[in-house]
Every structure is written in C-alpha cells, then in structure tokens.
mmCIF file with all atom_site columns, C-alpha atoms in Angstrom:
data_model
loop_
_atom_site.group_PDB
_atom_site.id
_atom_site.type_symbol
_atom_site.label_atom_id
_atom_site.label_alt_id
_atom_site.label_comp_id
_atom_site.label_asym_id
_atom_site.label_entity_id
_atom_site.label_seq_id
_atom_site.pdbx_PDB_ins_code
_atom_site.Cartn_x
_atom_site.Cartn_y
_atom_site.Cartn_z
_atom_site.occupancy
_atom_site.B_iso_or_equiv
_atom_site.pdbx_formal_charge
_atom_site.auth_seq_id
_atom_site.auth_comp_id
_atom_site.auth_asym_id
_atom_site.auth_atom_id
_atom_site.pdbx_PDB_model_num
ATOM 1   C CA . MET A 1 1   ? 7.227  -26.288 -20.450 1.00 0.00 ? 228 MET A CA 1
ATOM 2   C CA . GLY A 1 2   ? 5.749  -23.540 -18.566 1.00 0.00 ? 229 GLY A CA 1
ATOM 3   C CA . ILE A 1 3   ? 4.941  -20.454 -20.493 1.00 0.00 ? 230 ILE A CA 1
ATOM 4   C CA . VAL A 1 4   ? 7.217  -18.291 -23.529 1.00 0.00 ? 231 VAL A CA 1
ATOM 5   C CA . VAL A 1 5   ? 7.661  -15.225 -21.576 1.00 0.00 ? 232 VAL A CA 1
ATOM 6   C CA . ARG A 1 6   ? 9.704  -13.816 -24.564 1.00 0.00 ? 233 ARG A CA 1
ATOM 7   C CA . LYS A 1 7   ? 10.552 -14.498 -28.141 1.00 0.00 ? 234 LYS A CA 1
ATOM 8   C CA . SER A 1 8   ? 13.563 -12.412 -29.597 1.00 0.00 ? 235 SER A CA 1
ATOM 9   C CA . GLN A 1 9   ? 15.244 -13.740 -33.050 1.00 0.00 ? 236 GLN A CA 1
ATOM 10  C CA . GLY A 1 10  ? 19.319 -13.516 -32.054 1.00 0.00 ? 237 GLY A CA 1
ATOM 11  C CA . GLY A 1 11  ? 22.193 -10.980 -33.279 1.00 0.00 ? 238 GLY A CA 1
ATOM 12  C CA . ASP A 1 12  ? 25.193 -9.763  -31.933 1.00 0.00 ? 239 ASP A CA 1
ATOM 13  C CA . GLU A 1 13  ? 25.725 -10.510 -28.341 1.00 0.00 ? 240 GLU A CA 1
ATOM 14  C CA . ALA A 1 14  ? 21.566 -11.587 -27.842 1.00 0.00 ? 241 ALA A CA 1
ATOM 15  C CA . LEU A 1 15  ? 22.213 -14.784 -25.606 1.00 0.00 ? 242 LEU A CA 1
ATOM 16  C CA . ARG A 1 16  ? 25.005 -12.710 -23.155 1.00 0.00 ? 243 ARG A CA 1
ATOM 17  C CA . SER A 1 17  ? 22.662 -9.891  -23.677 1.00 0.00 ? 244 SER A CA 1
ATOM 18  C CA . MET A 1 18  ? 19.814 -11.956 -22.283 1.00 0.00 ? 245 MET A CA 1
ATOM 19  C CA . LEU A 1 19  ? 21.252 -13.821 -19.794 1.00 0.00 ? 246 LEU A CA 1
ATOM 20  C CA . GLU A 1 20  ? 22.071 -10.391 -18.385 1.00 0.00 ? 247 GLU A CA 1
ATOM 21  C CA . GLU A 1 21  ? 19.080 -8.924  -18.160 1.00 0.00 ? 248 GLU A CA 1
ATOM 22  C CA . LEU A 1 22  ? 17.465 -12.092 -17.127 1.00 0.00 ? 249 LEU A CA 1
ATOM 23  C CA . ARG A 1 23  ? 19.211 -11.689 -14.260 1.00 0.00 ? 250 ARG A CA 1
ATOM 24  C CA . ARG A 1 24  ? 19.101 -8.623  -12.862 1.00 0.00 ? 251 ARG A CA 1
ATOM 25  C CA . PHE A 1 25  ? 15.408 -9.959  -13.006 1.00 0.00 ? 252 PHE A CA 1
ATOM 26  C CA . LEU A 1 26  ? 16.573 -13.214 -10.100 1.00 0.00 ? 253 LEU A CA 1
ATOM 27  C CA . PHE A 1 27  ? 14.395 -14.913 -13.071 1.00 0.00 ? 254 PHE A CA 1
ATOM 28  C CA . SER A 1 28  ? 14.364 -18.454 -12.889 1.00 0.00 ? 255 SER A CA 1
ATOM 29  C CA . GLY A 1 29  ? 12.991 -21.083 -15.521 1.00 0.00 ? 256 GLY A CA 1
ATOM 30  C CA . TYR A 1 30  ? 15.078 -21.074 -19.083 1.00 0.00 ? 257 TYR A CA 1
ATOM 31  C CA . VAL A 1 31  ? 16.292 -20.076 -22.591 1.00 0.00 ? 258 VAL A CA 1
ATOM 32  C CA . LYS A 1 32  ? 15.275 -22.395 -25.715 1.00 0.00 ? 259 LYS A CA 1
ATOM 33  C CA . VAL A 1 33  ? 18.033 -21.551 -28.485 1.00 0.00 ? 260 VAL A CA 1
ATOM 34  C CA . ASP A 1 34  ? 16.973 -23.018 -31.729 1.00 0.00 ? 261 ASP A CA 1
ATOM 35  C CA . VAL A 1 35  ? 19.202 -22.433 -34.867 1.00 0.00 ? 262 VAL A CA 1
ATOM 36  C CA . GLU A 1 36  ? 18.205 -23.942 -39.094 1.00 0.00 ? 263 GLU A CA 1
ATOM 37  C CA . ARG A 1 37  ? 20.952 -24.149 -40.767 1.00 0.00 ? 264 ARG A CA 1
ATOM 38  C CA . ASP A 1 38  ? 21.536 -25.391 -44.481 1.00 0.00 ? 265 ASP A CA 1
ATOM 39  C CA . ASN A 1 39  ? 23.972 -27.928 -42.385 1.00 0.00 ? 266 ASN A CA 1
ATOM 40  C CA . GLY A 1 40  ? 21.762 -28.987 -39.743 1.00 0.00 ? 267 GLY A CA 1
ATOM 41  C CA . ASN A 1 41  ? 19.654 -27.558 -37.054 1.00 0.00 ? 268 ASN A CA 1
ATOM 42  C CA . ILE A 1 42  ? 21.197 -26.757 -32.953 1.00 0.00 ? 269 ILE A CA 1
ATOM 43  C CA . LEU A 1 43  ? 18.741 -26.880 -29.998 1.00 0.00 ? 270 LEU A CA 1
ATOM 44  C CA . GLY A 1 44  ? 20.047 -25.578 -26.837 1.00 0.00 ? 271 GLY A CA 1
ATOM 45  C CA . PHE A 1 45  ? 19.009 -24.955 -22.990 1.00 0.00 ? 272 PHE A CA 1
ATOM 46  C CA . VAL A 1 46  ? 20.028 -22.936 -20.813 1.00 0.00 ? 273 VAL A CA 1
ATOM 47  C CA . VAL A 1 47  ? 18.925 -22.670 -17.284 1.00 0.00 ? 274 VAL A CA 1
ATOM 48  C CA . LEU A 1 48  ? 18.246 -20.148 -14.550 1.00 0.00 ? 275 LEU A CA 1
ATOM 49  C CA . ASN A 1 49  ? 17.711 -20.579 -11.008 1.00 0.00 ? 276 ASN A CA 1
ATOM 50  C CA . THR A 1 50  ? 17.354 -16.654 -9.171  1.00 0.00 ? 277 THR A CA 1
ATOM 51  C CA . GLY A 1 51  ? 19.023 -14.975 -12.808 1.00 0.00 ? 278 GLY A CA 1
ATOM 52  C CA . VAL A 1 52  ? 22.351 -17.505 -12.828 1.00 0.00 ? 279 VAL A CA 1
ATOM 53  C CA . PRO A 1 53  ? 23.279 -19.899 -15.330 1.00 0.00 ? 280 PRO A CA 1
ATOM 54  C CA . THR A 1 54  ? 23.468 -23.320 -13.652 1.00 0.00 ? 281 THR A CA 1
ATOM 55  C CA . ALA A 1 55  ? 23.162 -25.989 -16.597 1.00 0.00 ? 282 ALA A CA 1
ATOM 56  C CA . CYS A 1 56  ? 23.452 -25.641 -20.374 1.00 0.00 ? 283 CYS A CA 1
ATOM 57  C CA . TYR A 1 57  ? 23.240 -28.335 -23.111 1.00 0.00 ? 284 TYR A CA 1
ATOM 58  C CA . LYS A 1 58  ? 23.393 -27.960 -26.613 1.00 0.00 ? 285 LYS A CA 1
ATOM 59  C CA . GLU A 1 59  ? 22.260 -30.339 -29.119 1.00 0.00 ? 286 GLU A CA 1
ATOM 60  C CA . VAL A 1 60  ? 23.525 -30.505 -32.718 1.00 0.00 ? 287 VAL A CA 1
ATOM 61  C CA . SER A 1 61  ? 21.623 -32.365 -35.408 1.00 0.00 ? 288 SER A CA 1
ATOM 62  C CA . VAL A 1 62  ? 23.025 -32.514 -38.892 1.00 0.00 ? 289 VAL A CA 1
ATOM 63  C CA . LYS A 1 63  ? 21.242 -35.713 -41.051 1.00 0.00 ? 290 LYS A CA 1
ATOM 64  C CA . ARG A 1 64  ? 21.070 -38.206 -38.791 1.00 0.00 ? 291 ARG A CA 1
ATOM 65  C CA . LYS A 1 65  ? 23.903 -37.500 -37.057 1.00 0.00 ? 292 LYS A CA 1
ATOM 66  C CA . LYS A 1 66  ? 23.747 -36.021 -32.984 1.00 0.00 ? 293 LYS A CA 1
ATOM 67  C CA . ASP A 1 67  ? 27.039 -34.343 -31.278 1.00 0.00 ? 294 ASP A CA 1
ATOM 68  C CA . ILE A 1 68  ? 25.732 -33.024 -27.888 1.00 0.00 ? 295 ILE A CA 1
ATOM 69  C CA . PHE A 1 69  ? 28.051 -30.714 -25.449 1.00 0.00 ? 296 PHE A CA 1
ATOM 70  C CA . LYS A 1 70  ? 26.885 -30.198 -22.303 1.00 0.00 ? 297 LYS A CA 1
ATOM 71  C CA . GLY A 1 71  ? 27.536 -27.789 -19.398 1.00 0.00 ? 298 GLY A CA 1
ATOM 72  C CA . THR A 1 72  ? 30.694 -25.049 -20.023 1.00 0.00 ? 299 THR A CA 1
ATOM 73  C CA . GLU A 1 73  ? 30.495 -25.991 -23.524 1.00 0.00 ? 300 GLU A CA 1
ATOM 74  C CA . ALA A 1 74  ? 27.636 -25.462 -24.629 1.00 0.00 ? 301 ALA A CA 1
ATOM 75  C CA . LEU A 1 75  ? 27.178 -22.498 -23.327 1.00 0.00 ? 302 LEU A CA 1
ATOM 76  C CA . GLU A 1 76  ? 29.938 -21.110 -24.948 1.00 0.00 ? 303 GLU A CA 1
ATOM 77  C CA . ALA A 1 77  ? 29.064 -22.796 -28.214 1.00 0.00 ? 304 ALA A CA 1
ATOM 78  C CA . LEU A 1 78  ? 25.521 -21.251 -27.626 1.00 0.00 ? 305 LEU A CA 1
ATOM 79  C CA . LEU A 1 79  ? 26.877 -17.563 -26.884 1.00 0.00 ? 306 LEU A CA 1
ATOM 80  C CA . ASP A 1 80  ? 28.514 -17.923 -30.289 1.00 0.00 ? 307 ASP A CA 1
ATOM 81  C CA . ASP A 1 81  ? 25.633 -19.448 -32.206 1.00 0.00 ? 308 ASP A CA 1
ATOM 82  C CA . THR A 1 82  ? 22.632 -16.774 -31.153 1.00 0.00 ? 309 THR A CA 1
ATOM 83  C CA . GLY A 1 83  ? 24.904 -14.273 -33.299 1.00 0.00 ? 310 GLY A CA 1
ATOM 84  C CA . ASP A 1 84  ? 23.215 -15.698 -35.837 1.00 0.00 ? 311 ASP A CA 1
ATOM 85  C CA . LYS A 1 85  ? 20.618 -13.690 -36.650 1.00 0.00 ? 312 LYS A CA 1
ATOM 86  C CA . ASN A 1 86  ? 18.743 -16.965 -37.707 1.00 0.00 ? 313 ASN A CA 1
ATOM 87  C CA . SER A 1 87  ? 18.775 -18.080 -34.309 1.00 0.00 ? 314 SER A CA 1
ATOM 88  C CA . ILE A 1 88  ? 15.607 -17.991 -31.924 1.00 0.00 ? 315 ILE A CA 1
ATOM 89  C CA . LEU A 1 89  ? 15.964 -17.468 -28.073 1.00 0.00 ? 316 LEU A CA 1
ATOM 90  C CA . GLU A 1 90  ? 12.518 -18.226 -26.514 1.00 0.00 ? 317 GLU A CA 1
ATOM 91  C CA . ILE A 1 91  ? 12.127 -17.632 -22.477 1.00 0.00 ? 318 ILE A CA 1
ATOM 92  C CA . HIS A 1 92  ? 10.322 -20.075 -20.482 1.00 0.00 ? 319 HIS A CA 1
ATOM 93  C CA . GLY A 1 93  ? 8.850  -18.891 -17.431 1.00 0.00 ? 320 GLY A CA 1
ATOM 94  C CA . LYS A 1 94  ? 6.776  -20.540 -14.942 1.00 0.00 ? 321 LYS A CA 1
ATOM 95  C CA . VAL A 1 95  ? 8.877  -24.274 -15.227 1.00 0.00 ? 322 VAL A CA 1
ATOM 96  C CA . ASP A 1 96  ? 10.112 -26.265 -11.867 1.00 0.00 ? 323 ASP A CA 1
ATOM 97  C CA . ILE A 1 97  ? 13.060 -25.359 -11.321 1.00 0.00 ? 324 ILE A CA 1
ATOM 98  C CA . ASP A 1 98  ? 14.012 -28.074 -9.392  1.00 0.00 ? 325 ASP A CA 1
ATOM 99  C CA . GLN A 1 99  ? 12.834 -30.902 -12.198 1.00 0.00 ? 326 GLN A CA 1
ATOM 100 C CA . LEU A 1 100 ? 14.789 -28.796 -14.666 1.00 0.00 ? 327 LEU A CA 1
ATOM 101 C CA . GLU A 1 101 ? 18.036 -28.826 -12.579 1.00 0.00 ? 328 GLU A CA 1
ATOM 102 C CA . GLU A 1 102 ? 17.793 -32.464 -12.326 1.00 0.00 ? 329 GLU A CA 1
ATOM 103 C CA . THR A 1 103 ? 17.225 -33.162 -15.805 1.00 0.00 ? 330 THR A CA 1
ATOM 104 C CA . PHE A 1 104 ? 20.306 -31.518 -16.526 1.00 0.00 ? 331 PHE A CA 1
ATOM 105 C CA . SER A 1 105 ? 22.438 -32.567 -14.000 1.00 0.00 ? 332 SER A CA 1
ATOM 106 C CA . ASP A 1 106 ? 25.085 -33.530 -16.446 1.00 0.00 ? 333 ASP A CA 1
ATOM 107 C CA . SER A 1 107 ? 25.265 -30.790 -18.060 1.00 0.00 ? 334 SER A CA 1
ATOM 108 C CA . VAL A 1 108 ? 26.456 -28.040 -14.971 1.00 0.00 ? 335 VAL A CA 1
ATOM 109 C CA . VAL A 1 109 ? 27.845 -24.651 -15.527 1.00 0.00 ? 336 VAL A CA 1
ATOM 110 C CA . THR A 1 110 ? 29.743 -23.418 -12.192 1.00 0.00 ? 337 THR A CA 1
ATOM 111 C CA . GLU A 1 111 ? 30.478 -19.843 -10.875 1.00 0.00 ? 338 GLU A CA 1
ATOM 112 C CA . LYS A 1 112 ? 33.660 -20.285 -11.981 1.00 0.00 ? 339 LYS A CA 1
ATOM 113 C CA . ASP A 1 113 ? 32.448 -21.751 -15.676 1.00 0.00 ? 340 ASP A CA 1
ATOM 114 C CA . LEU A 1 114 ? 30.627 -18.033 -15.415 1.00 0.00 ? 341 LEU A CA 1
ATOM 115 C CA . GLU A 1 115 ? 33.581 -15.809 -15.144 1.00 0.00 ? 342 GLU A CA 1
ATOM 116 C CA . LYS A 1 116 ? 35.292 -17.403 -17.063 1.00 0.00 ? 343 LYS A CA 1
ATOM 117 C CA . LEU A 1 117 ? 32.777 -16.398 -20.123 1.00 0.00 ? 344 LEU A CA 1
ATOM 118 C CA . GLY A 1 118 ? 32.550 -13.129 -18.619 1.00 0.00 ? 345 GLY A CA 1
ATOM 119 C CA . LEU A 1 119 ? 29.141 -13.536 -17.361 1.00 0.00 ? 346 LEU A CA 1
ATOM 120 C CA . THR A 1 120 ? 30.207 -12.648 -13.793 1.00 0.00 ? 347 THR A CA 1
ATOM 121 C CA . TYR A 1 121 ? 28.814 -8.641  -13.284 1.00 0.00 ? 348 TYR A CA 1
ATOM 122 C CA . LYS A 1 122 ? 27.625 -6.590  -10.210 1.00 0.00 ? 349 LYS A CA 1
ATOM 123 C CA . VAL A 1 123 ? 24.400 -5.138  -10.939 1.00 0.00 ? 350 VAL A CA 1
ATOM 124 C CA . LYS A 1 124 ? 23.117 -2.117  -9.210  1.00 0.00 ? 351 LYS A CA 1
ATOM 125 C CA . ARG A 1 125 ? 19.234 -1.908  -8.760  1.00 0.00 ? 352 ARG A CA 1
ATOM 126 C CA . LYS A 1 126 ? 16.312 -0.859  -6.520  1.00 0.00 ? 353 LYS A CA 1
ATOM 127 C CA . LYS A 1 127 ? 14.879 -3.425  -5.032  1.00 0.00 ? 354 LYS A CA 1
ATOM 128 C CA . GLU A 1 128 ? 11.293 -2.657  -5.679  1.00 0.00 ? 355 GLU A CA 1
ATOM 129 C CA . THR A 1 129 ? 11.517 -1.979  -9.362  1.00 0.00 ? 356 THR A CA 1
ATOM 130 C CA . SER A 1 130 ? 13.204 -4.900  -9.674  1.00 0.00 ? 357 SER A CA 1
ATOM 131 C CA . GLU A 1 131 ? 11.342 -7.678  -7.819  1.00 0.00 ? 358 GLU A CA 1
ATOM 132 C CA . ASP A 1 132 ? 7.868  -5.859  -9.756  1.00 0.00 ? 359 ASP A CA 1
ATOM 133 C CA . LYS A 1 133 ? 10.114 -6.680  -13.130 1.00 0.00 ? 360 LYS A CA 1
ATOM 134 C CA . ARG A 1 134 ? 11.272 -10.407 -11.305 1.00 0.00 ? 361 ARG A CA 1
ATOM 135 C CA . ILE A 1 135 ? 7.445  -11.146 -10.768 1.00 0.00 ? 362 ILE A CA 1
ATOM 136 C CA . ALA A 1 136 ? 6.250  -9.483  -14.687 1.00 0.00 ? 363 ALA A CA 1
ATOM 137 C CA . LEU A 1 137 ? 8.935  -11.437 -16.576 1.00 0.00 ? 364 LEU A CA 1
ATOM 138 C CA . SER A 1 138 ? 8.564  -14.348 -14.942 1.00 0.00 ? 365 SER A CA 1
ATOM 139 C CA . TRP A 1 139 ? 4.659  -14.414 -16.378 1.00 0.00 ? 366 TRP A CA 1
ATOM 140 C CA . GLY A 1 140 ? 5.053  -12.423 -19.563 1.00 0.00 ? 367 GLY A CA 1
ATOM 141 C CA . ILE A 1 141 ? 3.532  -9.574  -18.867 1.00 0.00 ? 368 ILE A CA 1
ATOM 142 C CA . GLU A 1 142 ? 6.308  -6.792  -18.510 1.00 0.00 ? 369 GLU A CA 1
ATOM 143 C CA . ASP A 1 143 ? 5.153  -4.559  -21.158 1.00 0.00 ? 370 ASP A CA 1
ATOM 144 C CA . LYS A 1 144 ? 1.264  -4.272  -19.347 1.00 0.00 ? 371 LYS A CA 1
ATOM 145 C CA . ILE A 1 145 ? 2.828  -3.441  -16.014 1.00 0.00 ? 372 ILE A CA 1
ATOM 146 C CA . ASP A 1 146 ? 5.093  -0.549  -17.911 1.00 0.00 ? 373 ASP A CA 1
ATOM 147 C CA . ARG A 1 147 ? 2.135  0.333   -19.735 1.00 0.00 ? 374 ARG A CA 1
ATOM 148 C CA . PHE A 1 148 ? 0.301  0.501   -16.561 1.00 0.00 ? 375 PHE A CA 1
ATOM 149 C CA . LYS A 1 149 ? 2.285  2.651   -14.678 1.00 0.00 ? 376 LYS A CA 1
ATOM 150 C CA . ASN A 1 150 ? 2.992  4.771   -17.524 1.00 0.00 ? 377 ASN A CA 1
ATOM 151 C CA . GLU A 1 151 ? -0.454 5.273   -17.429 1.00 0.00 ? 378 GLU A CA 1
ATOM 152 C CA . LEU A 1 152 ? -0.759 6.625   -13.733 1.00 0.00 ? 379 LEU A CA 1
ATOM 153 C CA . GLU A 1 153 ? 1.990  8.922   -14.295 1.00 0.00 ? 380 GLU A CA 1
ATOM 154 C CA . SER A 1 154 ? 0.147  10.713  -17.142 1.00 0.00 ? 381 SER A CA 1
#
C-alpha cells in the first residue's frame, strides 16, 4: 500500500531516530519493520499521522505459531527489535491515513504512551524548509530536491 519512500537497515536507535525525523517533517504514512531471525520472523507497522505515531502492530511468527502485540507494547518491542542489524525499516507514503488508522484501530498509541517511551520532544524548524522537506519526503524525492537546491546555490 502506498509507495516506499525509503528503506534502511536497523541498528542502534534506528526506529527511534526515524520516528523523530518523520515527526519533524509532519509525515503521514507508516513504517514497516521486518526482522528475520533463525527462530522466527517479526513484522511490524507504526502508523504516523502528521508525524505522530497513532497506532502500532507487531506480529512474531515462530514456526506455525503467531504472537500479536498491539499499541504501546508493540511500539516498545519494535524500538528494541530494530536495534538488530538484520532488521529492515521501510517508510511508506502516499497512503490513505484514515483507512490505515481504521485498520489498526485496536492498536492505538496515545500521546501519554509516547511520553512513557521518551518519544515526545520540541521541534525547532523553519516553516518553509520543513514544508518543502515534508512534501519531498512524502513523495520520495527528498534527495532530488536537495541536489537541485545545491545546484542552484552553486
């Protein structure tokens, strides 16, 4: 669903850093997390509406058994899981955010939950730049915009 805006490998604080960046850009869409391990696979989704995580879902598959985690419990676990270098994080944009939030309506994350996980912060940004970046990121053309601006400045 939507378009893959960016794909990156996990590592220390990978998801946390990504969520902070997406919040600055007021991004709406979702982050898909995939982790393949010898003992099973993890699939997770973090839904963002104007940069704020609003829902989270995690599914752990081991052989034929599936464990499902939702909401804050899922987000806390995914923050840890994405520290694994085998994890892949994909940012998906151009999605129907209302449909996504409806799909994950039983996996809600509140502002209070985010505070407990240390995901609240003040953002200082220039309105013009952040709007440009937000649009570029949601369309997956951020690197092209940056190159174009650099060429203009040269």
